[in-house]
Tab-separated table of C-alpha atoms and ligand atoms in Angstrom:
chain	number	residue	atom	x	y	z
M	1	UNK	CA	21.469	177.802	185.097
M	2	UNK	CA	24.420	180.305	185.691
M	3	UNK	CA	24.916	183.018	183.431
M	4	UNK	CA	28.122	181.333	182.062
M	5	UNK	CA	26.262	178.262	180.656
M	6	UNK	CA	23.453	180.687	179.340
M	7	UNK	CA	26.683	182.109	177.501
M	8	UNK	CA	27.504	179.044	176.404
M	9	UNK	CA	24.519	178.282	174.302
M	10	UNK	CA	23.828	181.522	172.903
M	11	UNK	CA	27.167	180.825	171.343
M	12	UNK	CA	25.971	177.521	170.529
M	13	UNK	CA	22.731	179.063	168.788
M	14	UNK	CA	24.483	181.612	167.203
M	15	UNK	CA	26.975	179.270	165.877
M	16	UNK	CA	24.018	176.810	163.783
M	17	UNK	CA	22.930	180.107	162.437
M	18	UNK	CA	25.673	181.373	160.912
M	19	UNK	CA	27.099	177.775	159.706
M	20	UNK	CA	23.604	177.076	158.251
M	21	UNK	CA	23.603	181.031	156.686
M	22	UNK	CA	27.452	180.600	155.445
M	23	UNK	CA	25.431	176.927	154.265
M	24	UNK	CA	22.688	178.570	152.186
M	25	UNK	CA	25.251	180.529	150.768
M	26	UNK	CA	27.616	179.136	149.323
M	27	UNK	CA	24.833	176.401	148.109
M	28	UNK	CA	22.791	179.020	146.110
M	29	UNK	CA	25.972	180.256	144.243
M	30	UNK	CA	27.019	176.583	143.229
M	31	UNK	CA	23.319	175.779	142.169
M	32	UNK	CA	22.294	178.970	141.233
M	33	UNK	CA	21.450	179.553	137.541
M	34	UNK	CA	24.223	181.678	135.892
M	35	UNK	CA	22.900	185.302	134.797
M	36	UNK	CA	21.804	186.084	131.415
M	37	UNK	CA	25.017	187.565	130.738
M	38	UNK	CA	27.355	185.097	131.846
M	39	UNK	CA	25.301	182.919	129.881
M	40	UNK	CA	25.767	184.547	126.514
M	41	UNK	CA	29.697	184.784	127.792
M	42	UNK	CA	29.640	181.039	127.755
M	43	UNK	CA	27.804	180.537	124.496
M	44	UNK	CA	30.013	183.307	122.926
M	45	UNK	CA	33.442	181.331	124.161
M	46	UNK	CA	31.687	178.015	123.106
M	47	UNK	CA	31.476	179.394	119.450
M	48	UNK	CA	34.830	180.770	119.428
M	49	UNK	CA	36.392	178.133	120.081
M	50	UNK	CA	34.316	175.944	117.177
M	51	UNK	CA	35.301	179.029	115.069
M	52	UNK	CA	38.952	178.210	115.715
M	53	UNK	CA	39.189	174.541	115.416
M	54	UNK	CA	37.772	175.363	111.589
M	55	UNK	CA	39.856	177.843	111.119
M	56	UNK	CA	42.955	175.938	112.106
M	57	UNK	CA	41.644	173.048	110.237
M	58	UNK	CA	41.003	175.130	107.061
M	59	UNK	CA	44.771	176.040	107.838
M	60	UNK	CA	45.709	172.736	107.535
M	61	UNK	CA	44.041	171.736	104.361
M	62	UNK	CA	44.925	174.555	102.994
M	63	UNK	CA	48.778	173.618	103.496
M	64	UNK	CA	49.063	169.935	102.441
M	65	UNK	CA	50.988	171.068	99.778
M	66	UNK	CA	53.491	173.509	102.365
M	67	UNK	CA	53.391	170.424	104.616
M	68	UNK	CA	54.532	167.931	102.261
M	69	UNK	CA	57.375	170.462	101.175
M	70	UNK	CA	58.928	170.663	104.405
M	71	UNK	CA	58.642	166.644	105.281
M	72	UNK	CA	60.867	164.323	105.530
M	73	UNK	CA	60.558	161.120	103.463
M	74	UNK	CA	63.581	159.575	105.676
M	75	UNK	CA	61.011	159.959	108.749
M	76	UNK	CA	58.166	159.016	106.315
M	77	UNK	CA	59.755	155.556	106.069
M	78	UNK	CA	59.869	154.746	109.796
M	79	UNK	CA	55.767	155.978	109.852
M	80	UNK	CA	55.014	153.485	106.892
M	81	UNK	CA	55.882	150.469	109.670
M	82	UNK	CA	52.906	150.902	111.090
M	83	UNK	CA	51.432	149.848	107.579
M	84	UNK	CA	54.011	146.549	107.036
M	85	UNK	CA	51.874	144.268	109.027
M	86	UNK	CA	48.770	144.778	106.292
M	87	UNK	CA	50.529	146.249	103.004
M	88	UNK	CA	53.552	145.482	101.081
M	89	UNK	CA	55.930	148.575	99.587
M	90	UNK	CA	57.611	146.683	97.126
M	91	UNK	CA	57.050	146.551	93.179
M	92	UNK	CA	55.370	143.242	92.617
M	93	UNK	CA	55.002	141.943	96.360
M	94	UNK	CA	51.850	140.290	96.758
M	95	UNK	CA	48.934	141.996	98.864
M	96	UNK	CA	48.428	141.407	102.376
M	97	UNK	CA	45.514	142.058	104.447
M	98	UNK	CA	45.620	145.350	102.581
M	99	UNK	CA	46.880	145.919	98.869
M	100	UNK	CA	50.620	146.673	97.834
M	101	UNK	CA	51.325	150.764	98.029
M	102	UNK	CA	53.855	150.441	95.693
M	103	UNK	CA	53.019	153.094	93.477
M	104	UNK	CA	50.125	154.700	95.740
M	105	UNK	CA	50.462	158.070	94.719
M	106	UNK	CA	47.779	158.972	92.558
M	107	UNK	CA	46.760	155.508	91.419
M	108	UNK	CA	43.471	154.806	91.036
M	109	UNK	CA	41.483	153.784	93.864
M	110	UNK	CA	40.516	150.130	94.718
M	111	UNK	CA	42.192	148.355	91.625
M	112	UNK	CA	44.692	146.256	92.745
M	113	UNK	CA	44.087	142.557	91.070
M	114	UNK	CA	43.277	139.880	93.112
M	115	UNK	CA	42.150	141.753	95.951
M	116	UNK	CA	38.621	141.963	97.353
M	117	UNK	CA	38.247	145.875	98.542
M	118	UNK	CA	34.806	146.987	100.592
M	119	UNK	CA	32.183	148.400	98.330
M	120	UNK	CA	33.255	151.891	99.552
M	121	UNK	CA	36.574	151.873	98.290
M	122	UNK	CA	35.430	150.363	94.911
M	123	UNK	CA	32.580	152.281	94.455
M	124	UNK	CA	35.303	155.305	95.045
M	125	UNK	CA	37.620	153.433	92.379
M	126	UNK	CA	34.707	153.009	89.908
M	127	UNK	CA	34.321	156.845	90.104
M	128	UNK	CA	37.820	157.210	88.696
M	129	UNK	CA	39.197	158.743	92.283
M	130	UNK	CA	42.653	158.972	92.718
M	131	UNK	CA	45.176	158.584	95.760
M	132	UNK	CA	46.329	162.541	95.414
M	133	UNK	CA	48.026	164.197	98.120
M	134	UNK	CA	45.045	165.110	99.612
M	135	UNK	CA	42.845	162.002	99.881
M	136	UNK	CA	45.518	160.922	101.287
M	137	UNK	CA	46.597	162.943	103.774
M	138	UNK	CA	42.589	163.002	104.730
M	139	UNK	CA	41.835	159.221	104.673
M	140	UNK	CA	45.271	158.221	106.894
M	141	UNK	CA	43.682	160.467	109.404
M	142	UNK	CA	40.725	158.719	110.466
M	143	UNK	CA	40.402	156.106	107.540
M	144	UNK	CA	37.155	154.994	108.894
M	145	UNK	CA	35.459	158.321	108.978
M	146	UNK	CA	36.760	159.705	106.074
M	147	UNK	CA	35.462	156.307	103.611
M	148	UNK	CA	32.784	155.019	105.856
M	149	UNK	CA	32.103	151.155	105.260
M	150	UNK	CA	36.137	150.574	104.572
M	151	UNK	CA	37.645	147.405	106.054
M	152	UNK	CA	41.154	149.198	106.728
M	153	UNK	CA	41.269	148.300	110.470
M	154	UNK	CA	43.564	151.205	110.984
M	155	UNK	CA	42.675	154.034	113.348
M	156	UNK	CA	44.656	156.444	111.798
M	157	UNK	CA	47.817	158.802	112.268
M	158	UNK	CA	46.206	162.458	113.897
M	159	UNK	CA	50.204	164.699	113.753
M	160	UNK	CA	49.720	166.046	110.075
M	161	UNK	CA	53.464	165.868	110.153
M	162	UNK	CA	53.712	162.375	110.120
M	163	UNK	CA	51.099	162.254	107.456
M	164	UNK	CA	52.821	164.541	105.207
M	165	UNK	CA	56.320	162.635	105.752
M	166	UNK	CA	54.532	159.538	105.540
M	167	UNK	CA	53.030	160.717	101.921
M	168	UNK	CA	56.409	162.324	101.351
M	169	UNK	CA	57.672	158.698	101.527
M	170	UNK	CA	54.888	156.979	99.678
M	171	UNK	CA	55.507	159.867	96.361
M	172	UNK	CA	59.566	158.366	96.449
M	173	UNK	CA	57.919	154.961	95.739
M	174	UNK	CA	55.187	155.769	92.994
M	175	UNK	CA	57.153	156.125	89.958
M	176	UNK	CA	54.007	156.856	88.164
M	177	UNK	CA	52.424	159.582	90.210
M	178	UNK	CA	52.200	162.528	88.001
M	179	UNK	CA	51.966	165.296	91.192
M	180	UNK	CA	54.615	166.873	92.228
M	181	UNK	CA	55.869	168.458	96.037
M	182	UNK	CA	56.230	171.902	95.075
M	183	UNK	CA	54.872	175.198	96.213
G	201	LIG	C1	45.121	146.213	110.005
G	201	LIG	C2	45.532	146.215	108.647
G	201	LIG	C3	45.892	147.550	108.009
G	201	LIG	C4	46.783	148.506	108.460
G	201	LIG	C5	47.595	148.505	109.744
G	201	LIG	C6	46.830	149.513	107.432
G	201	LIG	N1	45.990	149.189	106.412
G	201	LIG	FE1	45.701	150.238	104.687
G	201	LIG	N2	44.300	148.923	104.088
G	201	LIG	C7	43.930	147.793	104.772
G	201	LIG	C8	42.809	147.170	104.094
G	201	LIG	C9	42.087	145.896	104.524
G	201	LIG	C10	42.528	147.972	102.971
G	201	LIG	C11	41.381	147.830	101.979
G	201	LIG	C12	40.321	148.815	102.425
G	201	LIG	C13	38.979	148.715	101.740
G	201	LIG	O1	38.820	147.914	100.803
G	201	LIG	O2	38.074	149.432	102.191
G	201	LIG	C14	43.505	149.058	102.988
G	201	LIG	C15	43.570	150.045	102.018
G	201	LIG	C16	44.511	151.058	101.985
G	201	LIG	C17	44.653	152.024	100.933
G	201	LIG	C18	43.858	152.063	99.626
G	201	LIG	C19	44.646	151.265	98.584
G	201	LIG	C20	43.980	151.070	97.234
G	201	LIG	O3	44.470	150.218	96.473
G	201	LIG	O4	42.986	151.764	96.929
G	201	LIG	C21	45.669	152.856	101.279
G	201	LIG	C22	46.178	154.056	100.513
G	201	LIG	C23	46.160	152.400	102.566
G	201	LIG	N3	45.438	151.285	102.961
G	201	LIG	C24	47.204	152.986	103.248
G	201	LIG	C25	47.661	152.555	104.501
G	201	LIG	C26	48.767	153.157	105.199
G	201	LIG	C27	49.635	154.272	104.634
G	201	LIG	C28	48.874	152.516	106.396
G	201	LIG	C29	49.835	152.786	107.525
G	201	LIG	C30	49.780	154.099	108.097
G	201	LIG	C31	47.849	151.486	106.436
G	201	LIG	N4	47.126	151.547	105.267
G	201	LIG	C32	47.634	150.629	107.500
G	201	LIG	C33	44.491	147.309	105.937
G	201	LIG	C34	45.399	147.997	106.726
């Protein structure tokens, strides 16, 4: 063996070691556990960001009413037609899958004749709710979550914009609502 192949696998040898050491690591910092510290940076981040979700959603509740003052009914009207295939908007038109909105705005819930509502919504009815501004604007969101057990098939509308022109819309056909859009 001449000095020049000797060469050659020293380099060889030398080259497994450092690929296995440049191996171990980069393994031990993806695997490794993260320190204490960055640990309570994470959970700290983690909570912020909770804290401002509820804060933005307090926000929101808190502004129905400033929401519904700057919406547009016009718009409101081209939202309701994802409703048309299940409710009627009309004074007098029959129910369909789900009961006429004419005149949804603060009407009792779950009283329309002739139409057979979950127990959830009539148990809410029974109570003497109402369809204000705000059940509304919180049931179109996520029907099902909001009245658990109802049989609205309807996932829901998440922009609170197009809930509040949609509501907008509904308060120019409920000639008996007694609220007003107002701040
Ligand atoms: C797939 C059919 C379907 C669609 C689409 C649908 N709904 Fe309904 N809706 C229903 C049914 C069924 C009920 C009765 C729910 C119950 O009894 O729990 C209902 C009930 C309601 C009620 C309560 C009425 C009352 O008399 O108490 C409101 C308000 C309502 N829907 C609004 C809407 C709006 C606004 C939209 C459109 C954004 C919509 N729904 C889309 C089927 C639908």
């Amino acid at each position: 063996m001449d000095n020049f192949e000797l060469n050659k696998i020293a380099a060889a040898v030398f080259g497994s070691a450092l690929f296995i050491l440049a191996l171990t690591i980069v393994t031990d910092f993806l695997y490794s556990e993260p320190e204490l510290e960055e640990q309570a940076y994470i959970v700290d981040v983690g909570e912020s960001i909770v804290d401002m979700v509820a804060v933005v959603e307090e926000i929101i509740e808190i502004d129905v009413m400033a929401l519904l003052v700057l919406a547009s009914a016009q718009n409101g009207e081209k939202v309701a037609k994802k409703c048309v295939s299940c409710h009627n908007f009309q004074a007098g038109a029959p129910n369909k899958i789900g009961p006429n909105l004419y005149n949804i705005v603060d009407r009792q819930m779950g009283v329309m004749d002739e139409f057979a509502y979950s127990k959830a919504l009539t148990a809410r009815g029974t109570n003497n709710d109402k369809w204000n501004f705000d059940n509304l604007f919180h049931f179109l969101e996520n029907p099902k979550k909001w009245l658990p057990g109802t049989i609205m098939g309807y996932a829901g509308i998440r922009k609170p914009n197009d809930r509040a022109d949609l509501i907008n819309y509904l308060h120019t056909i409920s000639p008996d609502s007694t609220s007003t859009i107002e701040e």
